[in-house]
PDB file of C-alpha atoms in Angstrom:
ATOM      1  CA  MET A   3      -2.556 -33.841  -2.233  1.00 43.00           C
ATOM      2  CA  ALA A   4      -1.991 -30.881  -3.532  1.00 44.00           C
ATOM      3  CA  GLN A   5      -2.198 -29.569  -6.901  1.00 48.00           C
ATOM      4  CA  SER A   6      -0.730 -26.943  -8.881  1.00 45.00           C
ATOM      5  CA  THR A   7      -2.956 -24.104 -10.859  1.00 49.00           C
ATOM      6  CA  SER A   8      -0.540 -21.756 -12.594  1.00 48.00           C
ATOM      7  CA  SER A   9      -0.872 -19.203 -14.938  1.00 49.00           C
ATOM      8  CA  ALA A  10       0.477 -15.631 -15.755  1.00 48.00           C
ATOM      9  CA  ALA A  11      -2.382 -14.136 -14.554  1.00 54.00           C
ATOM     10  CA  THR A  12      -2.275 -16.196 -10.662  1.00 58.00           C
ATOM     11  CA  THR A  13      -0.650 -19.065  -9.132  1.00 73.00           C
ATOM     12  CA  GLN A  14      -2.386 -21.012  -6.420  1.00 77.00           C
ATOM     13  CA  PHE A  15      -1.682 -24.482  -4.747  1.00 78.00           C
ATOM     14  CA  THR A  16      -4.858 -26.663  -3.591  1.00 80.00           C
ATOM     15  CA  PHE A  17      -4.156 -29.085  -0.842  1.00 75.00           C
ATOM     16  CA  ASP A  18      -7.558 -30.737   0.299  1.00 72.00           C
ATOM     17  CA  PHE A  19      -6.849 -32.769   3.518  1.00 69.00           C
ATOM     18  CA  GLY A  20     -10.463 -34.433   3.259  1.00 64.00           C
ATOM     19  CA  LYS A  21     -11.798 -32.067   5.502  1.00 65.00           C
ATOM     20  CA  GLY A  22     -12.091 -29.168   3.232  1.00 67.00           C
ATOM     21  CA  ALA A  23      -9.719 -27.469   0.385  1.00 72.00           C
ATOM     22  CA  VAL A  24      -6.713 -25.279   1.977  1.00 74.00           C
ATOM     23  CA  VAL A  25      -6.072 -22.714  -1.084  1.00 75.00           C
ATOM     24  CA  GLY A  26      -2.781 -20.648  -1.035  1.00 74.00           C
ATOM     25  CA  ASP A  27      -2.957 -17.688  -3.978  1.00 72.00           C
ATOM     26  CA  PHE A  28       0.331 -15.827  -4.699  1.00 70.00           C
ATOM     27  CA  ASP A  29      -1.378 -13.150  -7.191  1.00 71.00           C
ATOM     28  CA  GLY A  30      -0.373 -11.081  -4.643  1.00 66.00           C
ATOM     29  CA  GLY A  31      -0.564  -8.218  -7.004  1.00 65.00           C
ATOM     30  CA  ASP A  32       2.125  -5.192  -6.883  1.00 63.00           C
ATOM     31  CA  ILE A  33       4.456  -5.873  -3.793  1.00 64.00           C
ATOM     32  CA  CYS A  34       6.816  -2.936  -2.770  1.00 68.00           C
ATOM     33  CA  ILE A  35       8.935  -4.092   0.194  1.00 73.00           C
ATOM     34  CA  ASP A  36       9.931  -0.112   0.128  1.00 75.00           C
ATOM     35  CA  GLY A  37       6.796   1.264   2.406  1.00 74.00           C
ATOM     36  CA  GLY A  38       8.034   3.315   4.426  1.00 81.00           C
ATOM     37  CA  ILE A  39       9.218   5.752   1.943  1.00 86.00           C
ATOM     38  CA  VAL A  40       5.334   7.365   2.425  1.00 84.00           C
ATOM     39  CA  LEU A  41       6.660   8.554   6.186  1.00 87.00           C
ATOM     40  CA  LEU A  42      10.055   9.991   4.329  1.00 90.00           C
ATOM     41  CA  ARG A  43       7.548  10.899   2.042  1.00 89.00           C
ATOM     42  CA  GLU A  44       5.130  13.219   5.132  1.00 88.00           C
ATOM     43  CA  LEU A  45       8.422  14.228   6.696  1.00 91.00           C
ATOM     44  CA  ASP A  46      10.335  15.904   3.712  1.00 92.00           C
ATOM     45  CA  ASP A  47       7.177  17.418   3.138  1.00 90.00           C
ATOM     46  CA  ARG A  48       6.836  19.225   7.232  1.00 90.00           C
ATOM     47  CA  ARG A  49      10.568  19.634   7.700  1.00 92.00           C
ATOM     48  CA  GLY A  50      11.251  20.644   3.562  1.00 94.00           C
ATOM     49  CA  TYR A  51      14.481  18.897   3.618  1.00 93.00           C
ATOM     50  CA  SER A  52      14.669  18.597  -0.209  1.00 93.00           C
ATOM     51  CA  ARG A  53      13.827  22.370  -0.826  1.00 95.00           C
ATOM     52  CA  ARG A  54      16.566  22.876   1.474  1.00 95.00           C
ATOM     53  CA  ILE A  55      19.130  21.289   0.009  1.00 94.00           C
ATOM     54  CA  ALA A  56      18.122  21.320  -3.821  1.00 94.00           C
ATOM     55  CA  SER A  57      18.192  25.627  -2.717  1.00 95.00           C
ATOM     56  CA  CYS A  58      22.155  25.328  -2.120  1.00 95.00           C
ATOM     57  CA  ILE A  59      22.492  24.008  -5.550  1.00 93.00           C
ATOM     58  CA  SER A  60      22.955  25.783  -8.602  1.00 89.00           C
ATOM     59  CA  ASP A  61      21.364  24.697 -11.605  1.00 86.00           C
ATOM     60  CA  TRP A  62      24.115  24.646 -14.427  1.00 85.00           C
ATOM     61  CA  ARG A  63      20.720  23.315 -17.078  1.00 84.00           C
ATOM     62  CA  THR A  64      19.939  25.697 -20.319  1.00 84.00           C
ATOM     63  CA  GLY A  65      16.437  24.944 -21.810  1.00 81.00           C
ATOM     64  CA  PRO A  66      13.770  23.017 -21.383  1.00 83.00           C
ATOM     65  CA  VAL A  67      13.836  21.076 -17.694  1.00 79.00           C
ATOM     66  CA  LYS A  68      11.677  17.626 -17.347  1.00 83.00           C
ATOM     67  CA  HIS A  69      12.766  16.844 -14.009  1.00 87.00           C
ATOM     68  CA  GLU A  70      14.227  20.090 -11.078  1.00 88.00           C
ATOM     69  CA  VAL A  71      16.680  20.168  -8.532  1.00 91.00           C
ATOM     70  CA  GLU A  72      14.511  19.538  -5.795  1.00 91.00           C
ATOM     71  CA  ASP A  73      12.822  16.688  -7.818  1.00 89.00           C
ATOM     72  CA  LEU A  74      16.377  14.654  -7.630  1.00 90.00           C
ATOM     73  CA  VAL A  75      17.299  15.410  -4.869  1.00 91.00           C
ATOM     74  CA  ARG A  76      14.371  14.260  -3.160  1.00 91.00           C
ATOM     75  CA  MET A  77      14.772  11.137  -5.272  1.00 89.00           C
ATOM     76  CA  GLU A  78      18.914  10.648  -4.266  1.00 90.00           C
ATOM     77  CA  LEU A  79      17.834  10.975   0.006  1.00 90.00           C
ATOM     78  CA  PHE A  80      14.349   8.102  -0.624  1.00 90.00           C
ATOM     79  CA  MET A  81      16.989   5.841  -2.703  1.00 90.00           C
ATOM     80  CA  LYS A  82      20.015   6.074   0.117  1.00 90.00           C
ATOM     81  CA  ALA A  83      17.282   6.549   3.255  1.00 90.00           C
ATOM     82  CA  CYS A  84      15.559   2.614   1.692  1.00 89.00           C
ATOM     83  CA  GLY A  85      19.308   1.262   1.368  1.00 89.00           C
ATOM     84  CA  TYR A  86      19.651   1.612  -2.573  1.00 87.00           C
ATOM     85  CA  SER A  87      23.566   3.001  -3.273  1.00 78.00           C
ATOM     86  CA  GLY A  88      23.546   4.926  -6.826  1.00 74.00           C
ATOM     87  CA  GLY A  89      21.661   6.174  -9.156  1.00 76.00           C
ATOM     88  CA  ILE A  90      22.195   2.422 -10.831  1.00 83.00           C
ATOM     89  CA  ASP A  91      19.125   1.469  -8.569  1.00 89.00           C
ATOM     90  CA  ALA A  92      16.863   4.468 -10.094  1.00 88.00           C
ATOM     91  CA  ASN A  93      16.232   2.739 -13.577  1.00 88.00           C
ATOM     92  CA  SER A  94      14.310   0.349 -12.704  1.00 87.00           C
ATOM     93  CA  LEU A  95      12.951   2.116  -8.848  1.00 87.00           C
ATOM     94  CA  ARG A  96      11.644   4.121 -11.528  1.00 85.00           C
ATOM     95  CA  GLN A  97       8.739   1.295 -12.093  1.00 82.00           C
ATOM     96  CA  ASN A  98       8.003   1.398  -8.392  1.00 82.00           C
ATOM     97  CA  ALA A  99       4.763   2.083  -7.668  1.00 80.00           C
ATOM     98  CA  MET A 100       5.078   2.992  -4.001  1.00 82.00           C
ATOM     99  CA  PHE A 101       8.433   5.216  -4.913  1.00 83.00           C
ATOM    100  CA  ASP A 102       6.153   6.579  -7.650  1.00 83.00           C
ATOM    101  CA  ALA A 103       3.789   7.557  -5.562  1.00 82.00           C
ATOM    102  CA  ALA A 104       5.950   8.461  -2.482  1.00 84.00           C
ATOM    103  CA  ALA A 105       8.942  10.706  -4.422  1.00 84.00           C
ATOM    104  CA  ALA A 106       7.527  11.716  -7.726  1.00 82.00           C
ATOM    105  CA  GLN A 107       5.820  15.500  -7.581  1.00 80.00           C
ATOM    106  CA  PRO A 108       2.147  14.828  -9.721  1.00 79.00           C
ATOM    107  CA  GLY A 109       1.865  14.390 -13.032  1.00 80.00           C
ATOM    108  CA  LYS A 110       5.238  13.605 -13.204  1.00 84.00           C
ATOM    109  CA  THR A 111       7.778  11.158 -13.724  1.00 84.00           C
ATOM    110  CA  LEU A 112      10.690   9.481 -12.280  1.00 87.00           C
ATOM    111  CA  PRO A 113      14.607  10.401 -13.393  1.00 88.00           C
ATOM    112  CA  GLY A 114      16.266   7.855 -14.236  1.00 87.00           C
ATOM    113  CA  GLN A 115      20.673   6.807 -13.720  1.00 89.00           C
ATOM    114  CA  SER A 116      21.145   9.132 -16.930  1.00 87.00           C
ATOM    115  CA  SER A 117      19.948  11.580 -14.596  1.00 86.00           C
ATOM    116  CA  PHE A 118      21.222  11.353 -11.231  1.00 82.00           C
ATOM    117  CA  SER A 119      24.751  11.089 -13.223  1.00 85.00           C
ATOM    118  CA  ARG A 120      24.714  14.637 -14.889  1.00 85.00           C
ATOM    119  CA  ALA A 121      23.297  15.906 -11.871  1.00 85.00           C
ATOM    120  CA  ARG A 122      25.407  14.541  -9.810  1.00 84.00           C
ATOM    121  CA  ASN A 123      28.207  15.474 -11.807  1.00 86.00           C
ATOM    122  CA  ASN A 124      27.587  19.219 -12.290  1.00 86.00           C
ATOM    123  CA  VAL A 125      27.505  20.327  -8.623  1.00 90.00           C
ATOM    124  CA  ASP A 126      29.922  22.947  -8.076  1.00 91.00           C
ATOM    125  CA  ALA A 127      32.713  23.370  -4.820  1.00 93.00           C
ATOM    126  CA  ASP A 128      30.555  26.243  -4.130  1.00 94.00           C
ATOM    127  CA  SER A 129      26.772  24.215  -3.456  1.00 93.00           C
ATOM    128  CA  VAL A 130      29.313  21.254  -2.042  1.00 93.00           C
ATOM    129  CA  ASP A 131      29.597  25.043   0.479  1.00 95.00           C
ATOM    130  CA  ARG A 132      26.452  25.620   1.105  1.00 95.00           C
ATOM    131  CA  MET A 133      25.239  21.976   1.401  1.00 93.00           C
ATOM    132  CA  GLN A 134      27.591  21.829   4.663  1.00 94.00           C
ATOM    133  CA  ARG A 135      26.919  25.051   6.101  1.00 95.00           C
ATOM    134  CA  LEU A 136      22.641  24.168   5.957  1.00 93.00           C
ATOM    135  CA  LEU A 137      23.600  20.551   7.874  1.00 88.00           C
ATOM    136  CA  THR A 138      25.204  22.311  10.903  1.00 89.00           C
ATOM    137  CA  GLU A 139      22.525  24.570  10.402  1.00 86.00           C
ATOM    138  CA  GLN A 140      20.040  21.347  10.885  1.00 78.00           C
TER     139      GLN A 140
END
């Protein structure tokens, strides 16, 4: 007979078949389906895709900035590669330990939706032209 023990910390099911109990423990902690992002980060570090693309984009901002253009580009590339469609996903991914470890620079936080919206809306035609030329060179 199965017994359930549930609390905020853990959920367990014990199945006692007379010859011994089988315990199912469903407390997996922080689970992430985006484990491949670690490989993306390694590839990006070796090939410099985020750095190269960021160098094509004119930084329109003045004053102190929280997220460098390269950080915005890296997060955008990683989100697209993992199947996330837009900047709105950035808000939830900021809480994703795997994304934080792979996409954020040490000591920094990941950008949110508002940062992506501003970045996307301020990329000028010259920056797009430079990115197109970079694509053909690659």
